[in-house]
Amino acid sequence: HLSRKHLASDGFQDSLEARAELSAAPKKKEVQTKLAGWKHFVAGGVAGACEVIGTMPLDVAKTQMQLNPGKFHGPINACVTIARTGGPQALYYGMPAFLTQTSAKAAIRFFGFSQFKEITTMAIGQEKAKENETLVNLVAGLFAGAGEAALWTTPTERLKVLRQAEANSSGPKRYNSMLGTTKIIVQEQGVRGMFVGLVPCVIRQASSVGFRFMCYKPTKDVLTSVTGLDEGVGIFMLAGGTVGALSVAANNPVDVIKNIQQAGHKGGTIQVGREIMAESGVKGFYRGLSARVPRVFCGQAITFAAYETMAKFLLSI
């Protein structure tokens, strides 16, 4: 008889416990099997796609609020105004880029996290890694987030932001598709134009991902202890949403700078920051936060729950 269960000591579906019960002996032999790297990638990709489907309108609203300060009275008003101006489809401008970006981003993130966690564990030793699991998760998350931003998130967010910047415009659109937008950018600015906003994007992703992976398992533990519930989709969603919302509340300033740069501003990161401060003061760095927090809460709730569920399934095959 062979039974399997996800190890409680690991928060990211890295391993399972297989217990082989021998009829002749009362002792149980335990064998650990790690989740293969490609399975982290697949589970992350599925999770990212689920996130996009559920949160796209709030992402469009967040971008519009950051690019047009004072124009909207909260995320609901932004969604209604955008839908009235460009039709309901306007809330999904940039969807191909966002879907491609988010599913691949999540795949790279979870795969990268598992690999960097393994590298860190090998570097410091298994015992130290076990004693300092929270710190190991932070370091692995920081590297995973930075790599994700440099390889994938910056160019795909550039496409998404340019399309979303036109969402509230009733006139003809310049950026009509993901491929068309890519062609325009490369023709006018070269490949370098795809990586506008790289610095704030790396800072945003590294800080967000590092914080989420560091806090996800402790948050899950607290929730199971307080509620008395076993781990399940509800706990995964609440823990993922909580760490997601807290992470973006801290790094919204770099997100505002990134979006302004990627929408076409010619200045560098520091210059854009100075202009925001001169124009709006500190509050200017928190544009769109009222739309970003619920979007990321919902998005990370979906992402972590979908990842955990998909990874558990992949452990069985």
PDB file of C-alpha atoms in Angstrom:
ATOM      1  CA  HIS A   1       0.000   0.000   0.000  1.00  0.00           C
ATOM      2  CA  LEU A   2       1.392   3.424  -0.927  1.00  0.00           C
ATOM      3  CA  SER A   3       0.019   6.718   0.392  1.00  0.00           C
ATOM      4  CA  ARG A   4       1.213  10.248  -0.340  1.00  0.00           C
ATOM      5  CA  LYS A   5       0.843  13.566   1.370  1.00  0.00           C
ATOM      6  CA  HIS A   6       2.348  17.028   1.003  1.00  0.00           C
ATOM      7  CA  LEU A   7       4.976  17.619   3.661  1.00  0.00           C
ATOM      8  CA  ALA A   8       3.819  20.154   6.276  1.00  0.00           C
ATOM      9  CA  SER A   9       7.410  21.371   6.665  1.00  0.00           C
ATOM     10  CA  ASP A  10       7.521  22.756   3.161  1.00  0.00           C
ATOM     11  CA  GLY A  11       5.251  25.548   2.014  1.00  0.00           C
ATOM     12  CA  PHE A  12       5.738  25.343  -1.724  1.00  0.00           C
ATOM     13  CA  GLN A  13       4.945  21.809  -2.804  1.00  0.00           C
ATOM     14  CA  ASP A  14       8.631  20.907  -3.126  1.00  0.00           C
ATOM     15  CA  SER A  15       8.245  17.388  -1.865  1.00  0.00           C
ATOM     16  CA  LEU A  16       5.905  14.601  -0.928  1.00  0.00           C
ATOM     17  CA  GLU A  17       6.089  11.846   1.575  1.00  0.00           C
ATOM     18  CA  ALA A  18       5.716   8.333   0.281  1.00  0.00           C
ATOM     19  CA  ARG A  19       5.197   5.663   2.897  1.00  0.00           C
ATOM     20  CA  ALA A  20       5.701   2.091   1.898  1.00  0.00           C
ATOM     21  CA  GLU A  21       4.104  -0.277   4.367  1.00  0.00           C
ATOM     22  CA  LEU A  22       5.684  -3.670   4.412  1.00  0.00           C
ATOM     23  CA  SER A  23       3.321  -6.478   5.400  1.00  0.00           C
ATOM     24  CA  ALA A  24       6.101  -8.476   7.097  1.00  0.00           C
ATOM     25  CA  ALA A  25       7.466  -5.566   9.163  1.00  0.00           C
ATOM     26  CA  PRO A  26       5.676  -3.055  11.377  1.00  0.00           C
ATOM     27  CA  LYS A  27       8.158  -0.290  10.461  1.00  0.00           C
ATOM     28  CA  LYS A  28       7.287   2.274   7.801  1.00  0.00           C
ATOM     29  CA  LYS A  29       9.876   3.349   5.311  1.00  0.00           C
ATOM     30  CA  GLU A  30       9.661   7.018   4.287  1.00  0.00           C
ATOM     31  CA  VAL A  31      10.889   8.256   0.942  1.00  0.00           C
ATOM     32  CA  GLN A  32      10.901  11.934  -0.082  1.00  0.00           C
ATOM     33  CA  THR A  33      10.494  12.844  -3.712  1.00  0.00           C
ATOM     34  CA  LYS A  34      10.995  16.424  -4.877  1.00  0.00           C
ATOM     35  CA  LEU A  35       8.656  18.130  -7.253  1.00  0.00           C
ATOM     36  CA  ALA A  36      10.529  18.351 -10.574  1.00  0.00           C
ATOM     37  CA  GLY A  37      11.543  21.796 -11.823  1.00  0.00           C
ATOM     38  CA  TRP A  38       9.319  21.643 -14.897  1.00  0.00           C
ATOM     39  CA  LYS A  39       6.326  20.945 -12.661  1.00  0.00           C
ATOM     40  CA  HIS A  40       6.995  24.169 -10.726  1.00  0.00           C
ATOM     41  CA  PHE A  41       7.062  25.904 -14.107  1.00  0.00           C
ATOM     42  CA  VAL A  42       3.776  24.367 -15.274  1.00  0.00           C
ATOM     43  CA  ALA A  43       1.995  24.987 -11.967  1.00  0.00           C
ATOM     44  CA  GLY A  44       3.171  28.609 -11.960  1.00  0.00           C
ATOM     45  CA  GLY A  45       2.031  29.157 -15.550  1.00  0.00           C
ATOM     46  CA  VAL A  46      -1.466  27.834 -14.840  1.00  0.00           C
ATOM     47  CA  ALA A  47      -1.651  29.984 -11.699  1.00  0.00           C
ATOM     48  CA  GLY A  48      -0.631  33.115 -13.620  1.00  0.00           C
ATOM     49  CA  ALA A  49      -3.272  32.549 -16.304  1.00  0.00           C
ATOM     50  CA  CYS A  50      -5.963  32.164 -13.624  1.00  0.00           C
ATOM     51  CA  GLU A  51      -4.829  35.438 -12.043  1.00  0.00           C
ATOM     52  CA  VAL A  52      -5.181  37.399 -15.300  1.00  0.00           C
ATOM     53  CA  ILE A  53      -8.709  36.209 -15.994  1.00  0.00           C
ATOM     54  CA  GLY A  54      -9.841  37.366 -12.563  1.00  0.00           C
ATOM     55  CA  THR A  55      -8.061  40.714 -12.203  1.00  0.00           C
ATOM     56  CA  MET A  56      -7.536  42.372 -15.615  1.00  0.00           C
ATOM     57  CA  PRO A  57     -10.099  45.237 -15.211  1.00  0.00           C
ATOM     58  CA  LEU A  58      -8.547  46.333 -11.918  1.00  0.00           C
ATOM     59  CA  ASP A  59      -5.095  46.356 -13.516  1.00  0.00           C
ATOM     60  CA  VAL A  60      -6.322  48.633 -16.318  1.00  0.00           C
ATOM     61  CA  ALA A  61      -7.956  50.904 -13.721  1.00  0.00           C
ATOM     62  CA  LYS A  62      -4.744  51.002 -11.660  1.00  0.00           C
ATOM     63  CA  THR A  63      -2.625  51.997 -14.668  1.00  0.00           C
ATOM     64  CA  GLN A  64      -5.078  54.727 -15.736  1.00  0.00           C
ATOM     65  CA  MET A  65      -5.185  56.149 -12.204  1.00  0.00           C
ATOM     66  CA  GLN A  66      -1.384  56.326 -12.119  1.00  0.00           C
ATOM     67  CA  LEU A  67      -1.118  57.983 -15.536  1.00  0.00           C
ATOM     68  CA  ASN A  68      -4.031  60.430 -15.007  1.00  0.00           C
ATOM     69  CA  PRO A  69      -3.880  61.734 -11.418  1.00  0.00           C
ATOM     70  CA  GLY A  70      -7.115  63.286 -10.176  1.00  0.00           C
ATOM     71  CA  LYS A  71      -9.202  62.086 -13.121  1.00  0.00           C
ATOM     72  CA  PHE A  72     -10.918  59.186 -11.353  1.00  0.00           C
ATOM     73  CA  HIS A  73     -12.590  58.877  -7.964  1.00  0.00           C
ATOM     74  CA  GLY A  74     -11.393  55.409  -7.034  1.00  0.00           C
ATOM     75  CA  PRO A  75     -11.060  52.115  -8.922  1.00  0.00           C
ATOM     76  CA  ILE A  76     -14.798  51.540  -9.428  1.00  0.00           C
ATOM     77  CA  ASN A  77     -15.240  54.994 -10.964  1.00  0.00           C
ATOM     78  CA  ALA A  78     -12.182  54.337 -13.159  1.00  0.00           C
ATOM     79  CA  CYS A  79     -13.627  51.039 -14.421  1.00  0.00           C
ATOM     80  CA  VAL A  80     -17.027  52.612 -15.142  1.00  0.00           C
ATOM     81  CA  THR A  81     -15.484  55.634 -16.918  1.00  0.00           C
ATOM     82  CA  ILE A  82     -13.176  53.476 -19.032  1.00  0.00           C
ATOM     83  CA  ALA A  83     -16.049  51.168 -20.020  1.00  0.00           C
ATOM     84  CA  ARG A  84     -18.235  54.141 -20.987  1.00  0.00           C
ATOM     85  CA  THR A  85     -15.488  55.727 -23.081  1.00  0.00           C
ATOM     86  CA  GLY A  86     -14.114  52.685 -24.870  1.00  0.00           C
ATOM     87  CA  GLY A  87     -16.743  50.040 -24.252  1.00  0.00           C
ATOM     88  CA  PRO A  88     -16.441  47.044 -21.909  1.00  0.00           C
ATOM     89  CA  GLN A  89     -13.611  45.683 -24.063  1.00  0.00           C
ATOM     90  CA  ALA A  90     -11.504  48.671 -22.982  1.00  0.00           C
ATOM     91  CA  LEU A  91     -11.158  47.033 -19.560  1.00  0.00           C
ATOM     92  CA  TYR A  92      -9.263  44.245 -21.320  1.00  0.00           C
ATOM     93  CA  TYR A  93      -6.919  46.352 -23.458  1.00  0.00           C
ATOM     94  CA  GLY A  94      -3.509  44.717 -23.330  1.00  0.00           C
ATOM     95  CA  MET A  95      -5.018  41.329 -22.443  1.00  0.00           C
ATOM     96  CA  PRO A  96      -2.786  39.236 -24.793  1.00  0.00           C
ATOM     97  CA  ALA A  97       0.334  40.932 -23.426  1.00  0.00           C
ATOM     98  CA  PHE A  98      -0.923  40.663 -19.855  1.00  0.00           C
ATOM     99  CA  LEU A  99      -1.904  36.999 -20.219  1.00  0.00           C
ATOM    100  CA  THR A 100       1.391  36.104 -21.888  1.00  0.00           C
ATOM    101  CA  GLN A 101       3.293  38.147 -19.342  1.00  0.00           C
ATOM    102  CA  THR A 102       1.583  36.968 -16.174  1.00  0.00           C
ATOM    103  CA  SER A 103       1.402  33.259 -16.944  1.00  0.00           C
ATOM    104  CA  ALA A 104       5.059  33.147 -18.036  1.00  0.00           C
ATOM    105  CA  LYS A 105       6.060  35.470 -15.188  1.00  0.00           C
ATOM    106  CA  ALA A 106       4.475  33.195 -12.594  1.00  0.00           C
ATOM    107  CA  ALA A 107       6.043  30.144 -14.249  1.00  0.00           C
ATOM    108  CA  ILE A 108       9.506  31.759 -14.139  1.00  0.00           C
ATOM    109  CA  ARG A 109       8.883  32.998 -10.577  1.00  0.00           C
ATOM    110  CA  PHE A 110       7.972  29.641  -9.033  1.00  0.00           C
ATOM    111  CA  PHE A 111      10.595  27.768 -11.046  1.00  0.00           C
ATOM    112  CA  GLY A 112      13.242  30.372 -10.197  1.00  0.00           C
ATOM    113  CA  PHE A 113      12.283  30.323  -6.536  1.00  0.00           C
ATOM    114  CA  SER A 114      12.629  26.540  -6.331  1.00  0.00           C
ATOM    115  CA  GLN A 115      16.039  26.655  -8.047  1.00  0.00           C
ATOM    116  CA  PHE A 116      17.439  29.560  -5.998  1.00  0.00           C
ATOM    117  CA  LYS A 117      16.133  27.949  -2.811  1.00  0.00           C
ATOM    118  CA  GLU A 118      17.994  24.758  -3.695  1.00  0.00           C
ATOM    119  CA  ILE A 119      21.182  26.700  -4.525  1.00  0.00           C
ATOM    120  CA  THR A 120      20.978  28.648  -1.250  1.00  0.00           C
ATOM    121  CA  THR A 121      20.384  25.439   0.703  1.00  0.00           C
ATOM    122  CA  MET A 122      23.423  23.808  -0.927  1.00  0.00           C
ATOM    123  CA  ALA A 123      25.540  26.894  -0.198  1.00  0.00           C
ATOM    124  CA  ILE A 124      24.784  27.125   3.528  1.00  0.00           C
ATOM    125  CA  GLY A 125      23.971  23.505   4.276  1.00  0.00           C
ATOM    126  CA  GLN A 126      20.676  21.728   4.873  1.00  0.00           C
ATOM    127  CA  GLU A 127      20.661  22.147   8.650  1.00  0.00           C
ATOM    128  CA  LYS A 128      21.233  25.921   8.524  1.00  0.00           C
ATOM    129  CA  ALA A 129      18.686  26.276   5.745  1.00  0.00           C
ATOM    130  CA  LYS A 130      16.098  24.449   7.817  1.00  0.00           C
ATOM    131  CA  GLU A 131      16.838  26.619  10.865  1.00  0.00           C
ATOM    132  CA  ASN A 132      16.606  29.813   8.771  1.00  0.00           C
ATOM    133  CA  GLU A 133      13.834  28.847   6.354  1.00  0.00           C
ATOM    134  CA  THR A 134      12.210  32.313   6.351  1.00  0.00           C
ATOM    135  CA  LEU A 135      15.501  34.000   5.435  1.00  0.00           C
ATOM    136  CA  VAL A 136      16.242  31.385   2.764  1.00  0.00           C
ATOM    137  CA  ASN A 137      12.811  32.011   1.234  1.00  0.00           C
ATOM    138  CA  LEU A 138      13.480  35.776   1.233  1.00  0.00           C
ATOM    139  CA  VAL A 139      16.836  35.400  -0.546  1.00  0.00           C
ATOM    140  CA  ALA A 140      15.444  32.924  -3.092  1.00  0.00           C
ATOM    141  CA  GLY A 141      12.436  35.188  -3.679  1.00  0.00           C
ATOM    142  CA  LEU A 142      14.595  38.289  -4.190  1.00  0.00           C
ATOM    143  CA  PHE A 143      16.698  36.551  -6.836  1.00  0.00           C
ATOM    144  CA  ALA A 144      13.643  34.974  -8.478  1.00  0.00           C
ATOM    145  CA  GLY A 145      11.866  38.341  -8.662  1.00  0.00           C
ATOM    146  CA  ALA A 146      14.907  40.184 -10.040  1.00  0.00           C
ATOM    147  CA  GLY A 147      15.503  37.498 -12.674  1.00  0.00           C
ATOM    148  CA  GLU A 148      11.848  37.439 -13.646  1.00  0.00           C
ATOM    149  CA  ALA A 149      11.854  41.235 -14.120  1.00  0.00           C
ATOM    150  CA  ALA A 150      15.067  41.345 -16.153  1.00  0.00           C
ATOM    151  CA  LEU A 151      14.197  38.422 -18.424  1.00  0.00           C
ATOM    152  CA  TRP A 152      10.472  38.817 -18.939  1.00  0.00           C
ATOM    153  CA  THR A 153       8.404  41.296 -16.923  1.00  0.00           C
ATOM    154  CA  THR A 154       9.986  44.556 -18.131  1.00  0.00           C
ATOM    155  CA  PRO A 155       9.426  44.078 -21.897  1.00  0.00           C
ATOM    156  CA  THR A 156       5.952  42.571 -21.515  1.00  0.00           C
ATOM    157  CA  GLU A 157       4.859  45.273 -19.044  1.00  0.00           C
ATOM    158  CA  ARG A 158       6.097  47.858 -21.547  1.00  0.00           C
ATOM    159  CA  LEU A 159       3.650  46.450 -24.120  1.00  0.00           C
ATOM    160  CA  LYS A 160       0.822  46.212 -21.590  1.00  0.00           C
ATOM    161  CA  VAL A 161       1.258  49.760 -20.232  1.00  0.00           C
ATOM    162  CA  LEU A 162       1.390  51.340 -23.698  1.00  0.00           C
ATOM    163  CA  ARG A 163      -1.896  49.642 -24.607  1.00  0.00           C
ATOM    164  CA  GLN A 164      -3.532  50.435 -21.269  1.00  0.00           C
ATOM    165  CA  ALA A 165      -2.504  54.085 -21.573  1.00  0.00           C
ATOM    166  CA  GLU A 166      -4.870  54.293 -24.554  1.00  0.00           C
ATOM    167  CA  ALA A 167      -7.749  52.527 -22.807  1.00  0.00           C
ATOM    168  CA  ASN A 168      -9.488  55.789 -21.842  1.00  0.00           C
ATOM    169  CA  SER A 169      -9.098  57.317 -25.310  1.00  0.00           C
ATOM    170  CA  SER A 170     -12.066  57.367 -27.687  1.00  0.00           C
ATOM    171  CA  GLY A 171      -9.909  58.194 -30.726  1.00  0.00           C
ATOM    172  CA  PRO A 172      -7.990  55.806 -32.991  1.00  0.00           C
ATOM    173  CA  LYS A 173      -5.517  53.589 -31.147  1.00  0.00           C
ATOM    174  CA  ARG A 174      -1.854  53.472 -32.116  1.00  0.00           C
ATOM    175  CA  TYR A 175      -1.071  50.284 -30.234  1.00  0.00           C
ATOM    176  CA  ASN A 176      -3.630  47.808 -31.552  1.00  0.00           C
ATOM    177  CA  SER A 177      -1.976  44.492 -30.784  1.00  0.00           C
ATOM    178  CA  MET A 178       0.925  42.961 -28.907  1.00  0.00           C
ATOM    179  CA  LEU A 179       2.893  42.212 -32.076  1.00  0.00           C
ATOM    180  CA  GLY A 180       2.049  45.588 -33.614  1.00  0.00           C
ATOM    181  CA  THR A 181       3.180  47.425 -30.481  1.00  0.00           C
ATOM    182  CA  THR A 182       6.414  45.411 -30.405  1.00  0.00           C
ATOM    183  CA  LYS A 183       7.087  46.308 -34.036  1.00  0.00           C
ATOM    184  CA  ILE A 184       6.516  50.033 -33.425  1.00  0.00           C
ATOM    185  CA  ILE A 185       8.811  50.108 -30.374  1.00  0.00           C
ATOM    186  CA  VAL A 186      11.643  48.170 -32.049  1.00  0.00           C
ATOM    187  CA  GLN A 187      11.418  50.268 -35.246  1.00  0.00           C
ATOM    188  CA  GLU A 188      11.469  53.574 -33.359  1.00  0.00           C
ATOM    189  CA  GLN A 189      13.703  52.788 -30.382  1.00  0.00           C
ATOM    190  CA  GLY A 190      15.394  49.489 -31.093  1.00  0.00           C
ATOM    191  CA  VAL A 191      15.323  46.477 -28.782  1.00  0.00           C
ATOM    192  CA  ARG A 192      16.429  48.786 -25.983  1.00  0.00           C
ATOM    193  CA  GLY A 193      13.000  50.431 -26.129  1.00  0.00           C
ATOM    194  CA  MET A 194      11.443  47.191 -24.868  1.00  0.00           C
ATOM    195  CA  PHE A 195      13.397  47.530 -21.629  1.00  0.00           C
ATOM    196  CA  VAL A 196      12.326  51.042 -20.643  1.00  0.00           C
ATOM    197  CA  GLY A 197      11.622  51.041 -16.907  1.00  0.00           C
ATOM    198  CA  LEU A 198      14.004  48.143 -16.177  1.00  0.00           C
ATOM    199  CA  VAL A 199      15.426  49.557 -12.925  1.00  0.00           C
ATOM    200  CA  PRO A 200      12.123  50.265 -11.132  1.00  0.00           C
ATOM    201  CA  CYS A 201      10.690  47.012 -12.500  1.00  0.00           C
ATOM    202  CA  VAL A 202      13.560  44.966 -11.028  1.00  0.00           C
ATOM    203  CA  ILE A 203      13.225  46.779  -7.678  1.00  0.00           C
ATOM    204  CA  ARG A 204       9.451  46.247  -7.646  1.00  0.00           C
ATOM    205  CA  GLN A 205       9.550  42.550  -8.558  1.00  0.00           C
ATOM    206  CA  ALA A 206      12.472  41.620  -6.316  1.00  0.00           C
ATOM    207  CA  SER A 207      10.930  43.317  -3.278  1.00  0.00           C
ATOM    208  CA  SER A 208       7.419  41.967  -3.950  1.00  0.00           C
ATOM    209  CA  VAL A 209       8.413  38.384  -4.675  1.00  0.00           C
ATOM    210  CA  GLY A 210      10.967  38.245  -1.861  1.00  0.00           C
ATOM    211  CA  PHE A 211       8.432  39.522   0.668  1.00  0.00           C
ATOM    212  CA  ARG A 212       5.669  37.170  -0.515  1.00  0.00           C
ATOM    213  CA  PHE A 213       7.747  34.008  -0.374  1.00  0.00           C
ATOM    214  CA  MET A 214       9.248  35.032   2.966  1.00  0.00           C
ATOM    215  CA  CYS A 215       5.853  35.635   4.583  1.00  0.00           C
ATOM    216  CA  TYR A 216       3.577  33.138   2.811  1.00  0.00           C
ATOM    217  CA  LYS A 217       4.298  30.053   4.925  1.00  0.00           C
ATOM    218  CA  PRO A 218       4.292  31.922   8.297  1.00  0.00           C
ATOM    219  CA  THR A 219       1.004  33.573   7.283  1.00  0.00           C
ATOM    220  CA  LYS A 220      -0.456  30.171   6.384  1.00  0.00           C
ATOM    221  CA  ASP A 221       0.652  28.793   9.744  1.00  0.00           C
ATOM    222  CA  VAL A 222      -0.963  31.691  11.619  1.00  0.00           C
ATOM    223  CA  LEU A 223      -4.222  31.328   9.680  1.00  0.00           C
ATOM    224  CA  THR A 224      -4.470  27.572  10.288  1.00  0.00           C
ATOM    225  CA  SER A 225      -3.714  28.122  13.976  1.00  0.00           C
ATOM    226  CA  VAL A 226      -6.235  30.947  14.413  1.00  0.00           C
ATOM    227  CA  THR A 227      -9.047  29.410  12.376  1.00  0.00           C
ATOM    228  CA  GLY A 228      -8.450  25.803  13.328  1.00  0.00           C
ATOM    229  CA  LEU A 229      -8.842  24.843   9.667  1.00  0.00           C
ATOM    230  CA  ASP A 230      -6.641  22.443   7.740  1.00  0.00           C
ATOM    231  CA  GLU A 231      -4.674  23.732   4.772  1.00  0.00           C
ATOM    232  CA  GLY A 232      -6.918  24.063   1.751  1.00  0.00           C
ATOM    233  CA  VAL A 233      -7.940  26.453  -1.021  1.00  0.00           C
ATOM    234  CA  GLY A 234      -9.467  28.953   1.446  1.00  0.00           C
ATOM    235  CA  ILE A 235      -6.279  29.162   3.537  1.00  0.00           C
ATOM    236  CA  PHE A 236      -4.099  29.344   0.401  1.00  0.00           C
ATOM    237  CA  MET A 237      -6.193  32.230  -0.984  1.00  0.00           C
ATOM    238  CA  LEU A 238      -6.278  34.212   2.244  1.00  0.00           C
ATOM    239  CA  ALA A 239      -2.542  33.785   2.876  1.00  0.00           C
ATOM    240  CA  GLY A 240      -1.611  34.599  -0.733  1.00  0.00           C
ATOM    241  CA  GLY A 241      -3.899  37.633  -0.853  1.00  0.00           C
ATOM    242  CA  THR A 242      -2.592  38.971   2.452  1.00  0.00           C
ATOM    243  CA  VAL A 243       1.099  38.803   1.552  1.00  0.00           C
ATOM    244  CA  GLY A 244       0.346  40.194  -1.918  1.00  0.00           C
ATOM    245  CA  ALA A 245      -1.536  43.233  -0.591  1.00  0.00           C
ATOM    246  CA  LEU A 246       1.130  44.009   2.019  1.00  0.00           C
ATOM    247  CA  SER A 247       3.950  43.761  -0.545  1.00  0.00           C
ATOM    248  CA  VAL A 248       2.452  46.308  -2.949  1.00  0.00           C
ATOM    249  CA  ALA A 249       1.564  48.782  -0.215  1.00  0.00           C
ATOM    250  CA  ALA A 250       5.304  49.051   0.438  1.00  0.00           C
ATOM    251  CA  ASN A 251       6.586  49.359  -3.149  1.00  0.00           C
ATOM    252  CA  ASN A 252       3.881  51.381  -4.916  1.00  0.00           C
ATOM    253  CA  PRO A 253       6.270  54.344  -5.502  1.00  0.00           C
ATOM    254  CA  VAL A 254       8.495  52.326  -7.857  1.00  0.00           C
ATOM    255  CA  ASP A 255       5.402  50.967  -9.641  1.00  0.00           C
ATOM    256  CA  VAL A 256       4.204  54.527 -10.336  1.00  0.00           C
ATOM    257  CA  ILE A 257       7.652  55.519 -11.648  1.00  0.00           C
ATOM    258  CA  LYS A 258       7.832  52.386 -13.820  1.00  0.00           C
ATOM    259  CA  ASN A 259       4.432  52.939 -15.409  1.00  0.00           C
ATOM    260  CA  ILE A 260       5.124  56.611 -16.166  1.00  0.00           C
ATOM    261  CA  GLN A 261       8.423  55.654 -17.808  1.00  0.00           C
ATOM    262  CA  GLN A 262       6.884  52.814 -19.788  1.00  0.00           C
ATOM    263  CA  ALA A 263       3.982  54.979 -20.972  1.00  0.00           C
ATOM    264  CA  GLY A 264       6.450  57.181 -22.852  1.00  0.00           C
ATOM    265  CA  HIS A 265       8.214  59.520 -20.409  1.00  0.00           C
ATOM    266  CA  LYS A 266      11.783  60.129 -21.551  1.00  0.00           C
ATOM    267  CA  GLY A 267      13.343  60.683 -18.121  1.00  0.00           C
ATOM    268  CA  GLY A 268      15.221  58.207 -15.954  1.00  0.00           C
ATOM    269  CA  THR A 269      14.057  56.707 -12.684  1.00  0.00           C
ATOM    270  CA  ILE A 270      15.406  59.495 -10.450  1.00  0.00           C
ATOM    271  CA  GLN A 271      14.175  62.266 -12.764  1.00  0.00           C
ATOM    272  CA  VAL A 272      10.652  60.835 -12.880  1.00  0.00           C
ATOM    273  CA  GLY A 273      10.681  60.502  -9.093  1.00  0.00           C
ATOM    274  CA  ARG A 274      11.690  64.144  -8.685  1.00  0.00           C
ATOM    275  CA  GLU A 275       8.967  65.289 -11.078  1.00  0.00           C
ATOM    276  CA  ILE A 276       6.300  63.327  -9.200  1.00  0.00           C
ATOM    277  CA  MET A 277       7.456  64.847  -5.905  1.00  0.00           C
ATOM    278  CA  ALA A 278       7.467  68.377  -7.360  1.00  0.00           C
ATOM    279  CA  GLU A 279       4.030  67.957  -8.943  1.00  0.00           C
ATOM    280  CA  SER A 280       2.110  66.038  -6.271  1.00  0.00           C
ATOM    281  CA  GLY A 281       4.308  65.549  -3.233  1.00  0.00           C
ATOM    282  CA  VAL A 282       4.591  62.207  -1.451  1.00  0.00           C
ATOM    283  CA  LYS A 283       0.963  61.318  -2.220  1.00  0.00           C
ATOM    284  CA  GLY A 284       1.866  61.254  -5.927  1.00  0.00           C
ATOM    285  CA  PHE A 285       3.831  58.051  -5.314  1.00  0.00           C
ATOM    286  CA  TYR A 286       0.669  56.336  -4.123  1.00  0.00           C
ATOM    287  CA  ARG A 287      -1.480  56.936  -7.197  1.00  0.00           C
ATOM    288  CA  GLY A 288      -3.504  53.885  -8.104  1.00  0.00           C
ATOM    289  CA  LEU A 289      -2.892  52.196  -4.748  1.00  0.00           C
ATOM    290  CA  SER A 290      -6.640  51.893  -4.088  1.00  0.00           C
ATOM    291  CA  ALA A 291      -6.914  49.836  -7.298  1.00  0.00           C
ATOM    292  CA  ARG A 292      -3.583  48.035  -6.962  1.00  0.00           C
ATOM    293  CA  VAL A 293      -4.132  46.619  -3.460  1.00  0.00           C
ATOM    294  CA  PRO A 294      -7.439  44.831  -4.225  1.00  0.00           C
ATOM    295  CA  ARG A 295      -6.120  43.719  -7.636  1.00  0.00           C
ATOM    296  CA  VAL A 296      -2.971  42.196  -6.163  1.00  0.00           C
ATOM    297  CA  PHE A 297      -4.865  40.763  -3.185  1.00  0.00           C
ATOM    298  CA  CYS A 298      -7.224  38.963  -5.566  1.00  0.00           C
ATOM    299  CA  GLY A 299      -4.431  38.116  -7.999  1.00  0.00           C
ATOM    300  CA  GLN A 300      -2.100  36.594  -5.416  1.00  0.00           C
ATOM    301  CA  ALA A 301      -4.980  34.804  -3.705  1.00  0.00           C
ATOM    302  CA  ILE A 302      -5.780  33.150  -7.034  1.00  0.00           C
ATOM    303  CA  THR A 303      -2.109  32.579  -7.911  1.00  0.00           C
ATOM    304  CA  PHE A 304      -1.051  30.850  -4.690  1.00  0.00           C
ATOM    305  CA  ALA A 305      -4.245  28.781  -4.454  1.00  0.00           C
ATOM    306  CA  ALA A 306      -4.001  27.716  -8.103  1.00  0.00           C
ATOM    307  CA  TYR A 307      -0.279  26.959  -7.760  1.00  0.00           C
ATOM    308  CA  GLU A 308      -0.713  24.879  -4.589  1.00  0.00           C
ATOM    309  CA  THR A 309      -3.644  22.981  -6.106  1.00  0.00           C
ATOM    310  CA  MET A 310      -1.885  22.370  -9.427  1.00  0.00           C
ATOM    311  CA  ALA A 311       1.351  21.354  -7.701  1.00  0.00           C
ATOM    312  CA  LYS A 312      -0.476  18.841  -5.517  1.00  0.00           C
ATOM    313  CA  PHE A 313      -1.965  17.341  -8.668  1.00  0.00           C
ATOM    314  CA  LEU A 314       1.441  17.214 -10.362  1.00  0.00           C
ATOM    315  CA  LEU A 315       2.926  15.469  -7.336  1.00  0.00           C
ATOM    316  CA  SER A 316       0.605  12.540  -8.026  1.00  0.00           C
ATOM    317  CA  ILE A 317       1.726  11.994 -11.624  1.00  0.00           C
TER     318      ILE A 317
END
